[in-house]
Amino acid sequence: MKDTLGVLLAGGAGERLYPLTRDRAKPAVTFGGNYRIIDVTLSNCINSDLRKVYILTQYKALSLNRHIREGWSSVVARELGEFIEILPPMKRVSDNWYLGTADAVYQNIYSIGSEQPRHVLVLSGDHIYKMNYQLMLDQHNAAAADVTLATILIDPSESDRFGVVDIDHYGRITGFEEKPRVTSLRSPYNPHMVSGSMGVYLFNTDVLLPVLLKDAEDPDSSHDFGKDILPKILEQYKLYSFNFIDENKKEALYWRDVGTLEAYYEANMDLVSVSPVFNLYDKEWPLRTQQRQYPPAKFVFGEPGRTGTAIDSVVCPGCIISGGMVRNSVVSPDVRVNSYTDVDSSIIFSHVNIGRHCRIRRAIIDRDVQIPEGTVIGFDPELDAKHYLVTDTGIIVVTRDYSLFESPVTVDYFTSE
C-alpha cells in the first residue's frame, strides 16, 4: 500500500438524502450515533494500511472539513509521508465545478501526479461496508491488471440498482450494463447471482492519467467512471473483477449505498439488534471517528410509568434518558429524552431535547431540534405531512428551522450593545 494513493470522492450534493443534506455534505451525515458516513470508508483505509488519502470535497463541506481535521489528521504520521488531506475544488484545470466522478479526479490530476503513486484507489464516501483494500491490491498485482473493480454478488432482481458487470471465468471483465431492469448476465462466482459494481476502482496510475485526459476532452462524455471511463477502455486495457470479501464476518455480504432516506434509515436500524447486521463492536476491524468529550450516558428515574430505559438501542455519551423509554433506536451524543416520552425505531442526531409526554416512531430527528412537550410523530400520516417531510415508506424527517448558521444562535447575537 505504500505505492498506492487513495482518492475518496466526498463532494456529492446528496439530493436524495434531503433534508439531512440541507446544511451538510452527504458523507458528513451522522451514522450509528457516534460516526459520520465517511468514517466507514476512512476506517477501511486505515485498517487496510492505506495511509495516503486525498478527500475531494465540494458541497457544503464546513462540518465535513472540520470533522476530518479534528478526527482524522492525527491518525497518520506526517513525518513518514502519510496524510489524510482535504482537497477542495481548485479549478486548476477547468472553470467548472466537478461534473462527474471522473471529472473530480481529473481536476485534481496535479495533486495526484505530485505524489507519483504506482496505483490510485478511487473510493466513495457514502457507502457502508468493511473491506480490506490490501487483498484487492494483491489480486490486482497477481493478475497484472490495469484496472480492478470491486464487485459484489447480488440477486438478479436487484440489478436495476447497480452497474452490472460481465465477467469471464478468469475474472476478466468483458462488458457492462448500467442499472438494467432485467439482465441475462450471471456471475462466475455464483451462477445464480449477478456481479454488481461497488464503486471501488483500482487503477495503475500510468493508465488512469491518460484516460482521464482523453475523457476530459470528450464533449459527449458525462465524465463518470461507471458510465464513461470503464466501458470505453474495456478493449484497450485489462480490467479485472475483485469479488468482495466482507470483513463484517456475517453470513450475508454487507454493503449499503445510503444515498436515499430509506436506505440510510435501514442501515442505522441494522445496528441495534442483539446480533447486529453491521457490527460496530468488532475489535479486529475497528471503526474510528472524532470523539468529543461528553460524560457517560445516564438513565434516571425508576418509578412505575416513569423509568429511564433503552432497549435494543445504541445510546451515545452525553445522553440523559430521564424517565423516558427508547426502543430500537440510535441516539447520538448529547440527547435528552424526558419523562413519560416513548421513542421507537428512530434515529436521533446530537443536541436534541425531546420534551415530556411525547410519542415518536419511525423518525429521523436532525441535530439541535427541540421537540415540544406532548408532540406526537409517526402515528398520524396526514398530520405528520403538514409539519415534516414524510417518505413513501412512512419515515418522518424532522429538522430545525432553516438558519443562516450551522448551529443555533441566541437573539443576543444580533443585538449590539
CSV table of C-alpha atoms in Angstrom, one decimal:
chain,number,residue,atom,x,y,z
A,1,MET,CA,0.0,0.0,0.0
A,2,LYS,CA,3.0,2.3,0.2
A,3,ASP,CA,2.8,2.9,-3.5
A,4,THR,CA,-1.0,3.4,-3.5
A,5,LEU,CA,-2.9,6.7,-3.2
A,6,GLY,CA,-6.5,6.7,-2.1
A,7,VAL,CA,-8.8,9.3,-3.7
A,8,LEU,CA,-12.1,9.5,-1.8
A,9,LEU,CA,-15.0,11.2,-3.5
A,10,ALA,CA,-16.9,13.2,-0.9
A,11,GLY,CA,-18.4,16.1,-2.9
A,12,GLY,CA,-21.8,14.9,-3.8
A,13,ALA,CA,-24.8,17.1,-3.1
A,14,GLY,CA,-26.9,14.2,-1.8
A,15,GLU,CA,-30.3,15.4,-3.1
A,16,ARG,CA,-32.0,12.1,-2.2
A,17,LEU,CA,-30.9,12.5,1.4
A,18,TYR,CA,-32.5,15.9,1.7
A,19,PRO,CA,-33.3,17.5,4.1
A,20,LEU,CA,-30.4,15.8,6.0
A,21,THR,CA,-28.1,17.3,3.4
A,22,ARG,CA,-29.6,20.8,3.5
A,23,ASP,CA,-26.8,22.1,5.6
A,24,ARG,CA,-24.1,19.5,5.2
A,25,ALA,CA,-22.4,17.2,2.7
A,26,LYS,CA,-23.7,13.6,2.5
A,27,PRO,CA,-20.5,12.0,3.8
A,28,ALA,CA,-20.8,14.2,6.9
A,29,VAL,CA,-24.3,12.9,7.9
A,30,THR,CA,-24.4,11.1,11.2
A,31,PHE,CA,-24.2,7.3,11.2
A,32,GLY,CA,-24.6,5.0,14.1
A,33,GLY,CA,-24.8,7.8,16.6
A,34,ASN,CA,-21.0,8.5,17.1
A,35,TYR,CA,-19.9,8.4,13.5
A,36,ARG,CA,-20.2,10.2,10.2
A,37,ILE,CA,-20.8,8.2,7.0
A,38,ILE,CA,-17.3,8.9,5.7
A,39,ASP,CA,-15.8,7.3,8.8
A,40,VAL,CA,-16.6,3.9,7.5
A,41,THR,CA,-14.6,4.2,4.3
A,42,LEU,CA,-11.7,6.0,6.1
A,43,SER,CA,-11.6,3.2,8.7
A,44,ASN,CA,-11.4,0.7,5.8
A,45,CYS,CA,-8.4,2.7,4.5
A,46,ILE,CA,-6.6,2.7,7.9
A,47,ASN,CA,-7.4,-0.9,8.6
A,48,SER,CA,-6.0,-1.8,5.1
A,49,ASP,CA,-2.8,0.1,5.8
A,50,LEU,CA,-3.7,2.7,3.1
A,51,ARG,CA,-2.3,5.9,4.7
A,52,LYS,CA,-2.2,8.4,1.8
A,53,VAL,CA,-5.7,9.6,1.1
A,54,TYR,CA,-7.0,12.7,-0.7
A,55,ILE,CA,-10.6,13.6,0.2
A,56,LEU,CA,-12.3,15.6,-2.7
A,57,THR,CA,-14.9,17.8,-1.2
A,58,GLN,CA,-17.3,20.3,-2.8
A,59,TYR,CA,-20.8,20.7,-1.5
A,60,LYS,CA,-21.4,22.4,1.9
A,61,ALA,CA,-18.2,21.0,3.3
A,62,LEU,CA,-17.8,23.0,6.5
A,63,SER,CA,-18.7,20.3,9.0
A,64,LEU,CA,-17.1,17.6,6.9
A,65,ASN,CA,-13.8,19.6,6.7
A,66,ARG,CA,-13.9,20.2,10.5
A,67,HIS,CA,-14.6,16.5,11.2
A,68,ILE,CA,-11.7,15.4,9.1
A,69,ARG,CA,-9.3,17.9,10.5
A,70,GLU,CA,-10.2,17.2,14.2
A,71,GLY,CA,-10.8,13.5,13.9
A,72,TRP,CA,-8.5,12.1,11.2
A,73,SER,CA,-5.5,14.3,10.6
A,74,SER,CA,-3.6,12.9,13.7
A,75,VAL,CA,-4.3,9.2,12.8
A,76,VAL,CA,-1.5,9.1,10.2
A,77,ALA,CA,2.2,10.1,10.6
A,78,ARG,CA,3.1,13.1,8.5
A,79,GLU,CA,6.8,12.7,9.1
A,80,LEU,CA,6.5,9.3,7.3
A,81,GLY,CA,4.9,10.8,4.3
A,82,GLU,CA,1.4,9.7,5.3
A,83,PHE,CA,-1.6,12.0,5.1
A,84,ILE,CA,-5.4,12.3,5.1
A,85,GLU,CA,-5.9,15.5,3.3
A,86,ILE,CA,-8.9,17.5,2.1
A,87,LEU,CA,-8.7,18.9,-1.5
A,88,PRO,CA,-11.4,21.5,-2.2
A,89,PRO,CA,-12.3,22.4,-5.8
A,90,MET,CA,-9.4,24.5,-7.1
A,91,LYS,CA,-10.4,24.9,-10.8
A,92,ARG,CA,-6.8,24.3,-11.7
A,93,VAL,CA,-7.6,22.7,-15.0
A,94,SER,CA,-11.2,23.7,-15.5
A,95,ASP,CA,-13.6,26.5,-15.0
A,96,ASN,CA,-16.4,24.1,-13.9
A,97,TRP,CA,-17.2,22.6,-10.6
A,98,TYR,CA,-17.0,18.8,-10.6
A,99,LEU,CA,-19.1,17.4,-13.5
A,100,GLY,CA,-18.9,13.7,-12.5
A,101,THR,CA,-16.8,11.2,-10.6
A,102,ALA,CA,-14.1,11.0,-13.3
A,103,ASP,CA,-14.0,14.8,-13.7
A,104,ALA,CA,-13.5,15.2,-10.0
A,105,VAL,CA,-10.4,13.1,-10.1
A,106,TYR,CA,-9.2,14.7,-13.4
A,107,GLN,CA,-9.5,18.2,-11.8
A,108,ASN,CA,-7.0,17.0,-9.1
A,109,ILE,CA,-4.6,15.4,-11.5
A,110,TYR,CA,-1.9,17.8,-10.5
A,111,SER,CA,-2.1,16.7,-6.9
A,112,ILE,CA,-2.2,13.0,-7.8
A,113,GLY,CA,0.8,13.3,-10.0
A,114,SER,CA,2.7,15.2,-7.3
A,115,GLU,CA,2.6,12.0,-5.1
A,116,GLN,CA,3.8,9.8,-8.0
A,117,PRO,CA,1.9,6.7,-6.8
A,118,ARG,CA,2.0,3.4,-8.7
A,119,HIS,CA,-1.7,2.8,-8.1
A,120,VAL,CA,-4.7,5.0,-7.4
A,121,LEU,CA,-7.6,3.6,-5.5
A,122,VAL,CA,-10.9,5.6,-6.2
A,123,LEU,CA,-13.4,5.3,-3.4
A,124,SER,CA,-16.8,6.7,-2.5
A,125,GLY,CA,-17.5,8.5,0.8
A,126,ASP,CA,-21.2,7.4,1.1
A,127,HIS,CA,-21.2,3.6,1.4
A,128,ILE,CA,-21.4,1.4,4.4
A,129,TYR,CA,-19.2,-1.8,4.3
A,130,LYS,CA,-16.0,-3.3,5.6
A,131,MET,CA,-13.3,-4.2,3.1
A,132,ASN,CA,-9.6,-4.9,3.1
A,133,TYR,CA,-8.2,-3.0,0.1
A,134,GLN,CA,-4.9,-4.8,0.5
A,135,LEU,CA,-6.5,-8.0,-0.7
A,136,MET,CA,-7.8,-6.2,-3.8
A,137,LEU,CA,-4.3,-4.8,-4.5
A,138,ASP,CA,-2.7,-8.2,-4.1
A,139,GLN,CA,-5.1,-9.7,-6.7
A,140,HIS,CA,-4.6,-6.7,-9.0
A,141,ASN,CA,-0.8,-7.3,-9.0
A,142,ALA,CA,-1.0,-11.0,-9.3
A,143,ALA,CA,-3.3,-10.7,-12.4
A,144,ALA,CA,-1.1,-8.0,-13.9
A,145,ALA,CA,-4.3,-6.0,-14.3
A,146,ASP,CA,-4.5,-2.4,-15.5
A,147,VAL,CA,-7.8,-1.7,-13.6
A,148,THR,CA,-9.6,-3.8,-11.0
A,149,LEU,CA,-13.2,-3.2,-9.9
A,150,ALA,CA,-14.6,-4.4,-6.6
A,151,THR,CA,-17.9,-6.3,-7.3
A,152,ILE,CA,-20.5,-7.8,-5.0
A,153,LEU,CA,-22.8,-10.7,-5.6
A,154,ILE,CA,-26.5,-9.5,-5.9
A,155,ASP,CA,-29.8,-11.1,-6.7
A,156,PRO,CA,-30.8,-10.6,-10.4
A,157,SER,CA,-33.9,-8.8,-9.2
A,158,GLU,CA,-31.7,-6.0,-7.8
A,159,SER,CA,-29.8,-5.4,-11.0
A,160,ASP,CA,-31.6,-2.1,-11.6
A,161,ARG,CA,-29.8,-0.6,-8.6
A,162,PHE,CA,-26.3,-1.4,-9.8
A,163,GLY,CA,-23.9,-1.2,-12.6
A,164,VAL,CA,-23.8,-4.9,-13.6
A,165,VAL,CA,-20.5,-6.4,-14.8
A,166,ASP,CA,-20.0,-9.3,-17.2
A,167,ILE,CA,-17.0,-11.4,-16.1
A,168,ASP,CA,-15.4,-14.4,-17.7
A,169,HIS,CA,-14.2,-17.5,-15.8
A,170,TYR,CA,-10.7,-16.0,-15.4
A,171,GLY,CA,-12.1,-12.9,-13.6
A,172,ARG,CA,-11.6,-10.6,-16.5
A,173,ILE,CA,-14.4,-8.0,-17.2
A,174,THR,CA,-15.8,-8.3,-20.7
A,175,GLY,CA,-18.8,-6.0,-20.5
A,176,PHE,CA,-21.0,-3.6,-18.5
A,177,GLU,CA,-24.8,-3.0,-18.2
A,178,GLU,CA,-25.8,0.2,-16.4
A,179,LYS,CA,-28.7,-0.5,-14.0
A,180,PRO,CA,-30.7,-2.8,-16.3
A,181,ARG,CA,-34.2,-3.7,-15.3
A,182,VAL,CA,-33.6,-7.3,-16.5
A,183,THR,CA,-30.3,-8.9,-17.2
A,184,SER,CA,-29.3,-12.3,-18.5
A,185,LEU,CA,-25.8,-11.9,-17.0
A,186,ARG,CA,-24.7,-14.3,-14.3
A,187,SER,CA,-21.6,-14.2,-12.1
A,188,PRO,CA,-18.8,-16.8,-12.5
A,189,TYR,CA,-18.5,-16.6,-8.7
A,190,ASN,CA,-22.1,-17.9,-8.3
A,191,PRO,CA,-24.2,-19.0,-11.3
A,192,HIS,CA,-27.5,-17.9,-9.5
A,193,MET,CA,-26.3,-14.3,-8.8
A,194,VAL,CA,-25.1,-11.2,-10.7
A,195,SER,CA,-21.9,-9.2,-10.0
A,196,GLY,CA,-22.6,-5.6,-9.3
A,197,SER,CA,-20.1,-2.8,-9.2
A,198,MET,CA,-19.3,-1.4,-5.7
A,199,GLY,CA,-17.9,1.9,-6.9
A,200,VAL,CA,-14.4,0.9,-5.8
A,201,TYR,CA,-11.8,1.2,-8.6
A,202,LEU,CA,-8.1,0.4,-8.5
A,203,PHE,CA,-6.1,1.9,-11.4
A,204,ASN,CA,-2.5,1.7,-12.4
A,205,THR,CA,-1.5,5.4,-12.4
A,206,ASP,CA,0.0,5.2,-15.9
A,207,VAL,CA,-3.4,4.0,-17.2
A,208,LEU,CA,-5.6,6.4,-15.2
A,209,LEU,CA,-3.9,9.7,-16.1
A,210,PRO,CA,-4.1,9.4,-19.9
A,211,VAL,CA,-7.6,8.0,-19.7
A,212,LEU,CA,-8.7,11.0,-17.6
A,213,LEU,CA,-7.1,13.4,-20.0
A,214,LYS,CA,-8.8,11.9,-23.0
A,215,ASP,CA,-12.2,11.8,-21.3
A,216,ALA,CA,-11.9,15.5,-20.3
A,217,GLU,CA,-11.6,16.4,-24.0
A,218,ASP,CA,-14.8,14.4,-24.9
A,219,PRO,CA,-17.7,16.9,-25.1
A,220,ASP,CA,-20.2,14.0,-25.2
A,221,SER,CA,-19.0,12.4,-22.0
A,222,SER,CA,-20.8,12.7,-18.7
A,223,HIS,CA,-17.3,12.2,-17.1
A,224,ASP,CA,-18.3,9.3,-14.9
A,225,PHE,CA,-16.2,6.2,-14.2
A,226,GLY,CA,-19.0,3.7,-14.4
A,227,LYS,CA,-20.9,5.2,-17.4
A,228,ASP,CA,-18.0,6.5,-19.5
A,229,ILE,CA,-14.4,5.7,-18.5
A,230,LEU,CA,-14.6,1.9,-17.8
A,231,PRO,CA,-16.8,0.9,-20.8
A,232,LYS,CA,-14.6,2.9,-23.2
A,233,ILE,CA,-11.3,1.3,-22.1
A,234,LEU,CA,-12.6,-2.2,-21.9
A,235,GLU,CA,-11.0,-3.3,-25.2
A,236,GLN,CA,-7.7,-1.4,-24.7
A,237,TYR,CA,-6.8,-2.4,-21.1
A,238,LYS,CA,-7.0,-5.4,-18.9
A,239,LEU,CA,-9.9,-4.9,-16.5
A,240,TYR,CA,-10.5,-7.5,-13.7
A,241,SER,CA,-13.1,-8.0,-11.0
A,242,PHE,CA,-12.3,-8.4,-7.3
A,243,ASN,CA,-15.1,-10.4,-5.7
A,244,PHE,CA,-16.0,-8.7,-2.4
A,245,ILE,CA,-14.5,-10.3,0.7
A,246,ASP,CA,-16.6,-9.0,3.6
A,247,GLU,CA,-14.7,-8.1,6.8
A,248,ASN,CA,-18.0,-7.8,8.6
A,249,LYS,CA,-17.9,-11.6,9.0
A,250,LYS,CA,-21.6,-12.3,8.8
A,251,GLU,CA,-23.4,-14.9,6.7
A,252,ALA,CA,-24.7,-12.4,4.2
A,253,LEU,CA,-22.4,-9.9,2.5
A,254,TYR,CA,-22.9,-6.4,3.8
A,255,TRP,CA,-22.7,-3.3,1.5
A,256,ARG,CA,-25.1,-0.4,1.6
A,257,ASP,CA,-25.4,2.6,-0.5
A,258,VAL,CA,-27.0,5.1,1.9
A,259,GLY,CA,-28.0,7.5,-0.9
A,260,THR,CA,-31.7,7.6,0.0
A,261,LEU,CA,-33.5,8.3,3.2
A,262,GLU,CA,-34.9,4.8,3.2
A,263,ALA,CA,-31.5,3.2,2.7
A,264,TYR,CA,-30.0,5.5,5.3
A,265,TYR,CA,-32.7,4.6,7.9
A,266,GLU,CA,-32.4,0.9,7.3
A,267,ALA,CA,-28.5,1.0,7.6
A,268,ASN,CA,-28.9,2.6,11.0
A,269,MET,CA,-31.5,0.1,12.1
A,270,ASP,CA,-29.1,-2.6,11.1
A,271,LEU,CA,-27.0,-1.6,14.2
A,272,VAL,CA,-29.5,-2.0,17.0
A,273,SER,CA,-30.4,-5.7,17.2
A,274,VAL,CA,-28.9,-8.2,19.7
A,275,SER,CA,-26.8,-9.6,16.9
A,276,PRO,CA,-26.4,-6.5,14.7
A,277,VAL,CA,-26.3,-7.0,10.9
A,278,PHE,CA,-23.4,-4.5,10.8
A,279,ASN,CA,-21.1,-4.9,13.7
A,280,LEU,CA,-19.7,-1.8,15.3
A,281,TYR,CA,-18.1,-3.8,18.1
A,282,ASP,CA,-15.5,-5.9,16.1
A,283,LYS,CA,-12.1,-5.2,17.7
A,284,GLU,CA,-10.4,-6.8,14.6
A,285,TRP,CA,-11.9,-4.2,12.3
A,286,PRO,CA,-12.5,-1.0,14.4
A,287,LEU,CA,-14.4,2.0,13.2
A,288,ARG,CA,-12.7,5.3,14.0
A,289,THR,CA,-14.1,8.7,14.4
A,290,GLN,CA,-13.7,12.0,16.2
A,291,GLN,CA,-14.8,11.6,19.8
A,292,ARG,CA,-15.9,14.7,21.6
A,293,GLN,CA,-15.7,14.9,25.4
A,294,TYR,CA,-19.1,14.0,26.8
A,295,PRO,CA,-19.9,12.5,30.2
A,296,PRO,CA,-21.3,8.9,30.2
A,297,ALA,CA,-24.9,8.2,29.2
A,298,LYS,CA,-27.3,8.3,32.2
A,299,PHE,CA,-30.6,6.6,32.8
A,300,VAL,CA,-32.6,8.1,35.6
A,301,PHE,CA,-36.0,7.6,37.4
A,302,GLY,CA,-37.3,4.2,38.3
A,303,GLU,CA,-40.9,4.9,39.1
A,304,PRO,CA,-43.8,3.0,37.5
A,305,GLY,CA,-44.5,4.6,34.1
A,306,ARG,CA,-41.5,6.9,34.5
A,307,THR,CA,-38.4,4.7,34.1
A,308,GLY,CA,-35.4,5.8,32.1
A,309,THR,CA,-34.9,2.8,29.8
A,310,ALA,CA,-33.3,1.9,26.5
A,311,ILE,CA,-33.9,-1.5,24.8
A,312,ASP,CA,-32.2,-2.8,21.6
A,313,SER,CA,-30.7,0.7,21.1
A,314,VAL,CA,-27.4,2.5,20.6
A,315,VAL,CA,-27.1,5.3,23.2
A,316,CYS,CA,-24.1,7.5,22.9
A,317,PRO,CA,-22.2,9.5,25.6
A,318,GLY,CA,-23.7,12.7,27.0
A,319,CYS,CA,-27.3,11.3,26.7
A,320,ILE,CA,-29.8,11.5,29.6
A,321,ILE,CA,-32.7,9.2,29.3
A,322,SER,CA,-34.7,10.9,32.1
A,323,GLY,CA,-37.8,8.8,32.8
A,324,GLY,CA,-38.4,8.1,29.1
A,325,MET,CA,-38.4,4.9,27.1
A,326,VAL,CA,-36.2,4.3,24.0
A,327,ARG,CA,-36.6,1.2,21.8
A,328,ASN,CA,-34.9,0.0,18.6
A,329,SER,CA,-33.3,3.4,18.1
A,330,VAL,CA,-29.9,5.1,17.5
A,331,VAL,CA,-29.4,8.0,19.9
A,332,SER,CA,-26.4,10.3,19.2
A,333,PRO,CA,-24.4,12.2,21.7
A,334,ASP,CA,-25.9,14.9,24.0
A,335,VAL,CA,-29.5,14.0,23.6
A,336,ARG,CA,-32.1,14.3,26.4
A,337,VAL,CA,-35.3,12.2,26.4
A,338,ASN,CA,-37.6,13.5,29.2
A,339,SER,CA,-40.2,11.8,31.4
A,340,TYR,CA,-43.2,9.8,30.0
A,341,THR,CA,-41.8,10.0,26.5
A,342,ASP,CA,-41.6,7.0,24.2
A,343,VAL,CA,-39.2,6.9,21.3
A,344,ASP,CA,-39.4,3.8,19.0
A,345,SER,CA,-37.4,2.8,15.8
A,346,SER,CA,-35.9,6.3,15.4
A,347,ILE,CA,-32.6,8.0,14.7
A,348,ILE,CA,-31.9,11.0,16.9
A,349,PHE,CA,-29.0,13.3,16.0
A,350,SER,CA,-26.9,15.1,18.5
A,351,HIS,CA,-28.0,18.1,20.7
A,352,VAL,CA,-31.7,17.1,20.6
A,353,ASN,CA,-34.1,17.7,23.5
A,354,ILE,CA,-37.3,15.7,23.5
A,355,GLY,CA,-39.9,17.1,25.9
A,356,ARG,CA,-42.2,15.2,28.3
A,357,HIS,CA,-45.2,13.1,27.2
A,358,CYS,CA,-44.0,12.8,23.5
A,359,ARG,CA,-44.6,9.8,21.3
A,360,ILE,CA,-42.2,9.4,18.4
A,361,ARG,CA,-42.0,6.5,16.0
A,362,ARG,CA,-40.0,5.8,12.8
A,363,ALA,CA,-38.5,9.3,12.7
A,364,ILE,CA,-35.1,10.8,11.9
A,365,ILE,CA,-34.6,13.9,14.1
A,366,ASP,CA,-31.8,16.2,12.9
A,367,ARG,CA,-29.3,17.9,15.3
A,368,ASP,CA,-30.3,20.9,17.5
A,369,VAL,CA,-34.0,20.2,17.3
A,370,GLN,CA,-36.2,20.9,20.4
A,371,ILE,CA,-39.3,18.7,20.5
A,372,PRO,CA,-42.0,20.4,22.5
A,373,GLU,CA,-43.8,18.6,25.3
A,374,GLY,CA,-46.7,16.4,24.1
A,375,THR,CA,-45.5,16.1,20.5
A,376,VAL,CA,-46.7,13.1,18.6
A,377,ILE,CA,-44.8,12.0,15.5
A,378,GLY,CA,-45.3,8.9,13.4
A,379,PHE,CA,-48.9,8.0,14.3
A,380,ASP,CA,-51.0,10.3,12.1
A,381,PRO,CA,-49.7,10.4,8.5
A,382,GLU,CA,-51.8,13.4,7.5
A,383,LEU,CA,-50.7,15.5,10.5
A,384,ASP,CA,-47.0,14.5,10.0
A,385,ALA,CA,-47.1,15.5,6.4
A,386,LYS,CA,-48.3,19.0,7.4
A,387,HIS,CA,-45.3,19.6,9.5
A,388,TYR,CA,-42.5,17.4,8.4
A,389,LEU,CA,-41.0,15.6,5.3
A,390,VAL,CA,-42.5,12.1,5.1
A,391,THR,CA,-41.1,9.5,2.7
A,392,ASP,CA,-43.1,7.0,0.7
A,393,THR,CA,-42.4,4.3,3.3
A,394,GLY,CA,-43.5,6.5,6.2
A,395,ILE,CA,-40.2,7.7,7.6
A,396,ILE,CA,-40.6,11.2,9.1
A,397,VAL,CA,-37.7,13.6,8.9
A,398,VAL,CA,-37.7,16.4,11.5
A,399,THR,CA,-35.3,19.3,11.0
A,400,ARG,CA,-34.9,22.6,12.8
A,401,ASP,CA,-36.0,25.8,11.0
A,402,TYR,CA,-33.7,27.0,8.3
A,403,SER,CA,-30.8,29.1,9.6
A,404,LEU,CA,-28.0,31.2,8.2
A,405,PHE,CA,-25.7,29.5,10.7
A,406,GLU,CA,-24.5,25.9,11.2
A,407,SER,CA,-25.6,25.9,14.9
A,408,PRO,CA,-28.5,27.8,16.5
A,409,VAL,CA,-27.6,31.3,17.9
A,410,THR,CA,-29.4,33.4,20.5
A,411,VAL,CA,-31.2,36.6,19.9
A,412,ASP,CA,-28.4,38.4,21.7
A,413,TYR,CA,-26.1,37.5,18.9
A,414,PHE,CA,-27.9,40.0,16.7
A,415,THR,CA,-28.1,42.8,19.3
A,416,SER,CA,-25.2,45.2,19.6
A,417,GLU,CA,-24.6,47.0,22.8
